[in-house]
Amino acid sequence: MSVLSNPYAPSPHDLISNVNNFQLIESTLREGEQFANAFFTTEKKIEIAKALDDFGVDYIELTSPVASEQSKKDCEAICKLGLKAKILTHIRCHMDDAKVAVETGVDGVDVVIGTSKFLRQYSHGKDMNYISKAAIEVIEFVKSKGLEIRFSSEDSFRSDIVDLLNIYKTVDKIGVNRIGIADTVGCANPRQVYELVRTLKSVVSCDIECHFHNDTGCAIANAYTALEGGARLIDVSVLGIGERNGITPLGALMARMIVSAPDYVKSKYKLHKLRDLETLVAESVEVNIPFNNPITGFCAFTHKAGIHAKAILANPSTYEILNPSDFGMKRYIHFANRLTGWNAIKTRVDQLNLSLSDAQCKEVTAKIKKLGDIRPLNIDDVDSIIKDFHAEVNTPVLKPVGIARDEMTEEPENKRFKLSK
């Protein structure tokens, strides 16, 4: 699908947009480990890492190797798998962390330090001069080892813009691969995201990565807007799991991006693997996939109202912006309810290999609706009503030939009957 034929694509005149050229940093094994229910064994981490790699993510981000002894061993084990995705680890802006990280075999190191007044006062207690010096020391050390390096501020949207511009320009000059913006508390809105990314794009030459928490429900919108503003990389996790309400969900972002950049998304990611990937992680952290989860929620491609069902049966694009087959999914017409329409019932009649006219389908639909007003229905209820109605209208009626009605009570032995419908 070309940009010109897709009204949801970025404007071809918007030269800074990366909607058609984005990358994913998949953080289920870092941010996702901070989810309340998460405890990944080494074996489970390897299984998830392989599944993410098979899906096609660009980077897999792992918990800092200084978090625990096992975290270090897990990091080393995943680095030895030979995956196509590049392996990153996430560390504090401190030389002790950096020295451990570069020895694990990772392809790159993600460095972060808080820059907002809240974190500078109540977290690490350092001023911006200290942050700049520490950043330069760590970045130059990691670069000397031939690894990719990202420097990110933490709590970016509550940081002073002058502080941000100064630190980002400093690290850009010494050659980071990318800078990171982190909406650590989920306070940002899309307008703020676009303005900050555009501003940073004008002062740095490296790529921009964005990390959005979902406390106020804006993570997906913020991620998309960041790409429009010129950011190139988005941090995601499966089902969005992470600290508190987590971050931008991988699957939901795919739903957004396939609408805007269908050719790019389909060519790069194995979308049909998404359901298995989400099921793997959901079972690992003992949660259910939400009913309204984009793409894989059990209601995602379910149509219930009669007017919707009629249109969907004629042309799915009428009420679907996503094609379920792109994700290995199927749509479902929910006909067992009082909102159902006769077109949906007619489809069900055909599925049951029965034959009813349109008028008869409308008649049986009325029966279904009547029962649906009394109690909830299931498929068996509807099928029983349809089958009983079909039997009723198709059962032959016996009519006596040549015998008066009052003589029928005597039941003579040699009466002749004919079949009449």
Short mmCIF file of C-alpha atoms in Angstrom, two decimals:
data_model
loop_
_atom_site.label_atom_id
_atom_site.label_comp_id
_atom_site.label_asym_id
_atom_site.label_seq_id
_atom_site.Cartn_x
_atom_site.Cartn_y
_atom_site.Cartn_z
CA MET A 1 0.00 0.00 0.00
CA SER A 2 1.54 3.29 -1.02
CA VAL A 3 1.60 6.37 1.16
CA LEU A 4 -0.70 8.20 -1.22
CA SER A 5 -3.36 5.47 -1.07
CA ASN A 6 -3.23 5.19 2.71
CA PRO A 7 -4.97 8.09 4.50
CA TYR A 8 -3.52 6.95 7.84
CA ALA A 9 0.11 7.12 6.69
CA PRO A 10 2.38 10.06 7.55
CA SER A 11 2.39 12.94 5.14
CA PRO A 12 4.95 12.39 2.36
CA HIS A 13 6.03 15.99 2.98
CA ASP A 14 6.88 15.28 6.64
CA LEU A 15 10.54 14.48 6.10
CA ILE A 16 11.43 14.01 9.78
CA SER A 17 8.84 11.28 10.42
CA ASN A 18 10.11 7.77 11.12
CA VAL A 19 6.71 6.09 11.03
CA ASN A 20 7.93 4.15 7.97
CA ASN A 21 11.39 3.51 9.43
CA PHE A 22 11.20 2.69 13.13
CA GLN A 23 12.92 0.10 15.34
CA LEU A 24 11.84 -1.73 18.47
CA ILE A 25 13.82 -2.10 21.67
CA GLU A 26 12.00 -4.97 23.36
CA SER A 27 12.26 -4.69 27.13
CA THR A 28 10.17 -7.58 28.49
CA LEU A 29 13.35 -9.03 30.00
CA ARG A 30 14.31 -5.73 31.62
CA GLU A 31 11.34 -3.44 32.20
CA GLY A 32 9.07 -6.48 32.22
CA GLU A 33 11.04 -8.02 35.09
CA GLN A 34 9.90 -5.04 37.17
CA PHE A 35 6.25 -6.09 36.74
CA ALA A 36 4.72 -7.08 40.07
CA ASN A 37 4.11 -10.73 39.08
CA ALA A 38 7.28 -11.30 37.12
CA PHE A 39 9.84 -13.95 38.04
CA PHE A 40 11.62 -15.37 35.02
CA THR A 41 13.87 -18.37 35.40
CA THR A 42 16.91 -18.60 33.16
CA GLU A 43 15.11 -21.15 31.00
CA LYS A 44 12.07 -18.91 30.67
CA LYS A 45 14.20 -15.88 29.80
CA ILE A 46 15.87 -17.87 27.04
CA GLU A 47 12.50 -19.05 25.74
CA ILE A 48 11.14 -15.49 25.70
CA ALA A 49 14.31 -14.11 24.10
CA LYS A 50 14.10 -16.68 21.30
CA ALA A 51 10.41 -15.90 20.74
CA LEU A 52 11.11 -12.16 20.58
CA ASP A 53 13.93 -12.76 18.13
CA ASP A 54 11.70 -14.95 15.99
CA PHE A 55 9.05 -12.22 15.98
CA GLY A 56 11.65 -9.85 14.56
CA VAL A 57 12.44 -7.22 17.20
CA ASP A 58 15.57 -5.18 16.54
CA TYR A 59 16.94 -5.13 20.08
CA ILE A 60 16.35 -7.16 23.24
CA GLU A 61 17.07 -5.25 26.43
CA LEU A 62 18.08 -7.20 29.54
CA THR A 63 18.16 -6.40 33.25
CA SER A 64 21.40 -4.87 34.50
CA PRO A 65 24.02 -7.53 35.30
CA VAL A 66 24.70 -5.75 38.60
CA ALA A 67 21.12 -6.22 39.77
CA SER A 68 21.96 -9.71 41.05
CA GLU A 69 24.40 -12.51 40.44
CA GLN A 70 21.76 -14.48 38.54
CA SER A 71 20.94 -11.46 36.38
CA LYS A 72 24.55 -11.38 35.26
CA LYS A 73 24.56 -15.11 34.45
CA ASP A 74 21.28 -14.78 32.55
CA CYS A 75 22.65 -11.87 30.55
CA GLU A 76 25.73 -13.88 29.59
CA ALA A 77 23.60 -16.91 28.66
CA ILE A 78 21.34 -14.92 26.32
CA CYS A 79 24.31 -13.22 24.70
CA LYS A 80 25.63 -16.68 23.75
CA LEU A 81 22.44 -17.70 21.91
CA GLY A 82 23.53 -16.10 18.65
CA LEU A 83 20.23 -14.30 18.09
CA LYS A 84 19.64 -11.97 15.15
CA ALA A 85 18.44 -9.21 17.49
CA LYS A 86 21.11 -7.12 19.17
CA ILE A 87 21.37 -7.64 22.93
CA LEU A 88 21.45 -4.63 25.24
CA THR A 89 21.67 -4.22 28.98
CA HIS A 90 20.42 -1.28 31.00
CA ILE A 91 22.67 0.28 33.63
CA ARG A 92 23.04 3.28 35.87
CA CYS A 93 25.38 6.04 34.74
CA HIS A 94 28.24 4.71 36.87
CA MET A 95 31.59 3.24 35.94
CA ASP A 96 31.19 0.26 38.25
CA ASP A 97 28.05 -0.80 36.37
CA ALA A 98 29.67 -0.15 32.99
CA LYS A 99 32.70 -2.30 33.75
CA VAL A 100 30.50 -5.27 34.59
CA ALA A 101 28.16 -4.72 31.62
CA VAL A 102 30.83 -4.71 28.91
CA GLU A 103 32.14 -8.09 30.05
CA THR A 104 28.83 -9.92 29.58
CA GLY A 105 28.96 -10.09 25.80
CA VAL A 106 26.21 -7.58 25.05
CA ASP A 107 26.10 -5.64 21.79
CA GLY A 108 25.29 -2.38 23.50
CA VAL A 109 24.76 -0.61 26.79
CA ASP A 110 21.82 1.62 27.71
CA VAL A 111 22.88 4.20 30.29
CA VAL A 112 20.32 6.16 32.32
CA ILE A 113 20.35 8.78 35.05
CA GLY A 114 17.59 10.91 36.55
CA THR A 115 17.57 14.54 35.46
CA SER A 116 14.36 15.90 36.99
CA LYS A 117 14.50 17.90 40.21
CA PHE A 118 12.58 15.11 41.92
CA LEU A 119 15.17 12.44 41.11
CA ARG A 120 18.18 14.69 41.56
CA GLN A 121 16.99 15.58 45.06
CA TYR A 122 15.41 12.35 46.24
CA SER A 123 17.12 9.61 44.18
CA HIS A 124 20.81 10.00 43.38
CA GLY A 125 21.30 13.50 44.87
CA LYS A 126 23.66 14.73 42.11
CA ASP A 127 23.65 18.02 40.17
CA MET A 128 23.83 18.45 36.41
CA ASN A 129 27.60 19.06 36.42
CA TYR A 130 28.14 15.68 38.07
CA ILE A 131 25.73 14.04 35.62
CA SER A 132 27.61 15.46 32.62
CA LYS A 133 31.00 14.31 33.89
CA ALA A 134 29.73 10.84 34.78
CA ALA A 135 28.02 10.50 31.40
CA ILE A 136 31.17 11.42 29.49
CA GLU A 137 33.28 8.96 31.47
CA VAL A 138 30.90 6.04 31.02
CA ILE A 139 30.17 6.74 27.35
CA GLU A 140 33.83 6.97 26.38
CA PHE A 141 34.57 3.75 28.27
CA VAL A 142 31.77 1.79 26.58
CA LYS A 143 32.73 3.16 23.16
CA SER A 144 36.33 2.07 23.74
CA LYS A 145 35.04 -1.50 23.95
CA GLY A 146 33.40 -1.22 20.52
CA LEU A 147 29.84 -1.42 21.84
CA GLU A 148 26.76 0.61 21.04
CA ILE A 149 25.90 3.22 23.65
CA ARG A 150 22.70 5.06 24.49
CA PHE A 151 22.43 7.85 27.04
CA SER A 152 19.01 8.55 28.47
CA SER A 153 17.68 11.04 30.95
CA GLU A 154 15.15 9.65 33.40
CA ASP A 155 11.91 11.51 34.13
CA SER A 156 12.60 13.62 31.03
CA PHE A 157 9.25 15.37 30.89
CA ARG A 158 9.65 16.78 34.39
CA SER A 159 13.22 17.87 33.70
CA ASP A 160 14.28 21.41 32.86
CA ILE A 161 14.46 21.81 29.09
CA VAL A 162 17.73 23.74 29.27
CA ASP A 163 19.31 20.94 31.33
CA LEU A 164 18.08 18.37 28.81
CA LEU A 165 19.38 20.23 25.78
CA ASN A 166 22.77 20.76 27.39
CA ILE A 167 23.30 17.15 28.43
CA TYR A 168 22.02 15.74 25.13
CA LYS A 169 24.22 18.06 23.06
CA THR A 170 27.20 17.06 25.22
CA VAL A 171 26.74 13.30 24.75
CA ASP A 172 25.92 13.72 21.08
CA LYS A 173 29.24 15.45 20.48
CA ILE A 174 31.20 12.56 21.99
CA GLY A 175 29.45 10.07 19.76
CA VAL A 176 26.56 8.18 21.37
CA ASN A 177 24.53 6.00 19.02
CA ARG A 178 21.32 7.42 20.38
CA ILE A 179 19.86 9.52 23.14
CA GLY A 180 16.84 8.44 25.14
CA ILE A 181 13.76 10.26 26.39
CA ALA A 182 11.94 8.58 29.27
CA ASP A 183 8.44 9.44 30.43
CA THR A 184 9.17 7.64 33.67
CA VAL A 185 5.92 8.49 35.45
CA GLY A 186 3.63 8.52 32.40
CA CYS A 187 2.80 12.22 32.70
CA ALA A 188 3.42 13.30 29.10
CA ASN A 189 0.78 13.86 26.43
CA PRO A 190 1.26 13.56 22.66
CA ARG A 191 1.59 17.30 22.10
CA GLN A 192 4.40 17.55 24.66
CA VAL A 193 6.10 14.51 23.16
CA TYR A 194 6.02 15.90 19.64
CA GLU A 195 7.40 19.27 20.73
CA LEU A 196 10.26 17.79 22.76
CA VAL A 197 11.28 15.29 20.09
CA ARG A 198 11.18 17.97 17.39
CA THR A 199 13.29 20.26 19.55
CA LEU A 200 15.87 17.56 20.27
CA LYS A 201 15.94 16.54 16.61
CA SER A 202 17.16 20.04 15.80
CA VAL A 203 20.12 19.92 18.20
CA VAL A 204 21.46 16.34 17.96
CA SER A 205 22.61 14.24 15.02
CA CYS A 206 22.18 10.81 16.62
CA ASP A 207 19.01 8.71 16.76
CA ILE A 208 16.35 9.34 19.39
CA GLU A 209 14.85 6.54 21.48
CA CYS A 210 11.69 6.94 23.57
CA HIS A 211 10.42 5.09 26.64
CA PHE A 212 6.81 5.78 27.66
CA HIS A 213 5.07 4.58 30.79
CA ASN A 214 1.31 4.09 30.65
CA ASP A 215 0.11 5.51 33.98
CA THR A 216 -2.28 7.92 32.24
CA GLY A 217 -3.06 5.73 29.23
CA CYS A 218 -1.01 7.69 26.67
CA ALA A 219 1.87 5.29 26.02
CA ILE A 220 0.77 4.10 22.58
CA ALA A 221 -0.28 7.55 21.38
CA ASN A 222 2.94 9.05 22.74
CA ALA A 223 5.05 6.40 21.01
CA TYR A 224 3.38 7.02 17.66
CA THR A 225 3.66 10.78 18.03
CA ALA A 226 7.35 10.46 18.92
CA LEU A 227 7.94 8.66 15.61
CA GLU A 228 6.07 11.40 13.79
CA GLY A 229 8.33 13.93 15.48
CA GLY A 230 11.50 12.19 14.35
CA ALA A 231 12.32 9.62 17.03
CA ARG A 232 13.41 6.30 15.56
CA LEU A 233 13.34 3.73 18.37
CA ILE A 234 10.53 2.83 20.76
CA ASP A 235 10.88 0.79 23.96
CA VAL A 236 8.14 -1.84 24.25
CA SER A 237 7.31 -4.93 26.29
CA VAL A 238 4.94 -7.82 25.68
CA LEU A 239 1.49 -6.86 27.00
CA GLY A 240 3.13 -3.65 28.24
CA ILE A 241 4.30 -5.28 31.49
CA GLY A 242 6.67 -3.27 33.64
CA GLU A 243 6.89 -1.03 36.67
CA ARG A 244 3.38 -0.08 37.87
CA ASN A 245 1.14 -0.11 34.76
CA GLY A 246 4.08 -0.74 32.49
CA ILE A 247 5.13 0.76 29.16
CA THR A 248 4.10 0.78 25.50
CA PRO A 249 2.75 -2.70 24.65
CA LEU A 250 4.42 -4.45 21.72
CA GLY A 251 1.19 -5.82 20.23
CA ALA A 252 -0.82 -2.63 20.62
CA LEU A 253 1.93 -0.62 18.95
CA MET A 254 1.89 -3.11 16.08
CA ALA A 255 -1.84 -2.48 15.72
CA ARG A 256 -1.19 1.25 15.44
CA MET A 257 1.79 0.93 13.11
CA ILE A 258 0.29 -1.54 10.64
CA VAL A 259 -2.43 0.98 9.92
CA SER A 260 0.09 3.72 9.16
CA ALA A 261 2.97 1.71 7.67
CA PRO A 262 1.50 -1.63 6.52
CA ASP A 263 4.19 -2.60 4.03
CA TYR A 264 7.02 -1.85 6.44
CA VAL A 265 5.43 -3.66 9.38
CA LYS A 266 4.41 -6.76 7.42
CA SER A 267 7.82 -7.10 5.80
CA LYS A 268 9.73 -6.78 9.07
CA TYR A 269 7.75 -8.51 11.82
CA LYS A 270 6.15 -11.97 11.98
CA LEU A 271 2.77 -10.72 13.08
CA HIS A 272 1.22 -14.19 13.15
CA LYS A 273 3.60 -15.00 16.03
CA LEU A 274 2.12 -12.29 18.24
CA ARG A 275 -0.61 -14.37 19.88
CA ASP A 276 1.79 -17.14 20.90
CA LEU A 277 4.29 -14.58 22.16
CA GLU A 278 1.70 -12.84 24.32
CA THR A 279 0.38 -16.15 25.60
CA LEU A 280 3.91 -17.20 26.57
CA VAL A 281 4.50 -14.07 28.61
CA ALA A 282 0.98 -13.95 30.08
CA GLU A 283 1.36 -17.50 31.39
CA SER A 284 4.84 -16.73 32.70
CA VAL A 285 3.60 -13.83 34.85
CA GLU A 286 0.25 -15.49 35.63
CA VAL A 287 -2.11 -12.95 34.07
CA ASN A 288 -4.86 -13.24 31.48
CA ILE A 289 -4.66 -11.43 28.17
CA PRO A 290 -7.20 -8.57 28.57
CA PHE A 291 -10.50 -9.01 26.74
CA ASN A 292 -9.97 -5.67 24.97
CA ASN A 293 -6.30 -6.21 24.16
CA PRO A 294 -5.60 -4.97 20.63
CA ILE A 295 -5.39 -7.84 18.13
CA THR A 296 -5.29 -10.78 20.56
CA GLY A 297 -8.05 -9.96 23.03
CA PHE A 298 -10.98 -12.34 22.58
CA CYS A 299 -13.22 -9.42 21.61
CA ALA A 300 -10.75 -7.77 19.21
CA PHE A 301 -12.43 -9.04 16.04
CA THR A 302 -15.87 -9.88 17.45
CA HIS A 303 -18.93 -8.18 15.96
CA LYS A 304 -22.25 -8.22 17.77
CA ALA A 305 -24.71 -5.53 16.71
CA GLY A 306 -26.96 -6.48 13.82
CA ILE A 307 -26.07 -3.48 11.67
CA HIS A 308 -22.36 -4.18 12.16
CA ALA A 309 -22.71 -7.86 11.33
CA LYS A 310 -24.60 -7.14 8.12
CA ALA A 311 -21.92 -4.74 6.91
CA ILE A 312 -19.02 -6.96 7.99
CA LEU A 313 -20.49 -9.92 6.09
CA ALA A 314 -20.70 -7.75 2.98
CA ASN A 315 -17.31 -6.05 3.36
CA PRO A 316 -15.11 -6.43 6.49
CA SER A 317 -13.51 -3.02 5.96
CA THR A 318 -16.77 -1.36 6.95
CA TYR A 319 -16.11 -2.01 10.64
CA GLU A 320 -12.49 -3.23 10.75
CA ILE A 321 -9.40 -1.09 10.33
CA LEU A 322 -7.25 -4.14 11.06
CA ASN A 323 -7.36 -7.35 9.04
CA PRO A 324 -7.35 -10.31 11.46
CA SER A 325 -5.66 -12.55 8.88
CA ASP A 326 -2.56 -10.34 9.03
CA PHE A 327 -2.08 -11.62 12.57
CA GLY A 328 -3.21 -15.20 12.01
CA MET A 329 -6.53 -14.36 13.67
CA LYS A 330 -10.17 -14.74 12.58
CA ARG A 331 -13.18 -12.50 12.96
CA TYR A 332 -16.27 -13.73 14.77
CA ILE A 333 -19.87 -12.69 14.31
CA HIS A 334 -21.48 -12.88 17.75
CA PHE A 335 -25.02 -13.91 16.86
CA ALA A 336 -26.18 -15.42 20.17
CA ASN A 337 -27.74 -12.29 21.64
CA ARG A 338 -30.80 -10.08 21.41
CA LEU A 339 -28.94 -7.50 19.31
CA THR A 340 -28.37 -9.96 16.49
CA GLY A 341 -29.65 -9.30 12.99
CA TRP A 342 -31.19 -11.65 10.47
CA ASN A 343 -28.13 -11.46 8.19
CA ALA A 344 -25.99 -12.97 10.93
CA ILE A 345 -28.59 -15.65 11.59
CA LYS A 346 -28.81 -16.42 7.89
CA THR A 347 -25.03 -16.95 7.88
CA ARG A 348 -25.39 -19.31 10.82
CA VAL A 349 -28.17 -21.20 9.02
CA ASP A 350 -25.81 -21.70 6.08
CA GLN A 351 -23.04 -22.87 8.42
CA LEU A 352 -25.45 -25.49 9.79
CA ASN A 353 -26.13 -26.65 6.22
CA LEU A 354 -29.82 -25.80 6.55
CA SER A 355 -32.06 -24.04 4.07
CA LEU A 356 -34.35 -21.16 5.03
CA SER A 357 -35.64 -18.29 2.95
CA ASP A 358 -34.88 -14.70 3.90
CA ALA A 359 -38.40 -14.36 5.29
CA GLN A 360 -37.95 -17.50 7.37
CA CYS A 361 -34.57 -16.25 8.63
CA LYS A 362 -36.25 -13.06 9.77
CA GLU A 363 -38.94 -15.08 11.51
CA VAL A 364 -36.47 -17.27 13.39
CA THR A 365 -34.40 -14.19 14.26
CA ALA A 366 -37.46 -12.74 15.97
CA LYS A 367 -37.72 -15.92 18.06
CA ILE A 368 -34.06 -15.64 19.04
CA LYS A 369 -34.44 -12.00 20.01
CA LYS A 370 -37.50 -12.81 22.11
CA LEU A 371 -35.59 -15.37 24.14
CA GLY A 372 -32.61 -13.03 24.29
CA ASP A 373 -34.77 -10.44 26.03
CA ILE A 374 -35.43 -12.95 28.80
CA ARG A 375 -31.96 -14.37 29.46
CA PRO A 376 -28.40 -14.55 28.09
CA LEU A 377 -27.98 -16.83 25.10
CA ASN A 378 -25.23 -19.13 23.96
CA ILE A 379 -24.54 -20.74 20.61
CA ASP A 380 -26.36 -23.94 21.56
CA ASP A 381 -29.49 -21.94 22.36
CA VAL A 382 -29.47 -20.27 18.97
CA ASP A 383 -28.68 -23.47 17.11
CA SER A 384 -31.53 -25.26 18.87
CA ILE A 385 -34.00 -22.53 17.92
CA ILE A 386 -32.82 -22.58 14.31
CA LYS A 387 -32.94 -26.37 14.04
CA ASP A 388 -36.37 -26.62 15.68
CA PHE A 389 -37.72 -23.92 13.40
CA HIS A 390 -36.19 -25.59 10.35
CA ALA A 391 -37.76 -28.92 11.34
CA GLU A 392 -41.12 -27.28 11.90
CA VAL A 393 -41.31 -25.57 8.53
CA ASN A 394 -39.94 -28.56 6.65
CA THR A 395 -41.89 -31.42 8.26
CA PRO A 396 -44.55 -32.95 5.96
CA VAL A 397 -48.17 -32.70 7.12
CA LEU A 398 -50.42 -35.80 6.72
CA LYS A 399 -53.83 -35.13 5.15
CA PRO A 400 -56.47 -37.88 4.75
CA VAL A 401 -57.97 -38.49 1.29
CA GLY A 402 -61.71 -39.08 0.84
CA ILE A 403 -62.65 -39.29 4.51
CA ALA A 404 -64.78 -36.86 6.39
CA ARG A 405 -63.22 -35.17 9.39
CA ASP A 406 -65.69 -36.80 11.85
CA GLU A 407 -64.85 -40.22 10.45
CA MET A 408 -61.21 -39.88 11.41
CA THR A 409 -61.94 -40.92 14.97
CA GLU A 410 -62.81 -44.46 13.86
CA GLU A 411 -59.36 -45.12 12.32
CA PRO A 412 -60.40 -47.65 9.62
CA GLU A 413 -57.73 -50.14 8.61
CA ASN A 414 -57.38 -49.51 4.87
CA LYS A 415 -57.28 -45.72 4.62
CA ARG A 416 -55.11 -44.10 1.98
CA PHE A 417 -53.10 -40.99 2.80
CA LYS A 418 -51.04 -38.60 0.67
CA LEU A 419 -48.15 -36.41 1.77
CA SER A 420 -48.58 -32.70 1.58
CA LYS A 421 -46.23 -29.99 2.79
#
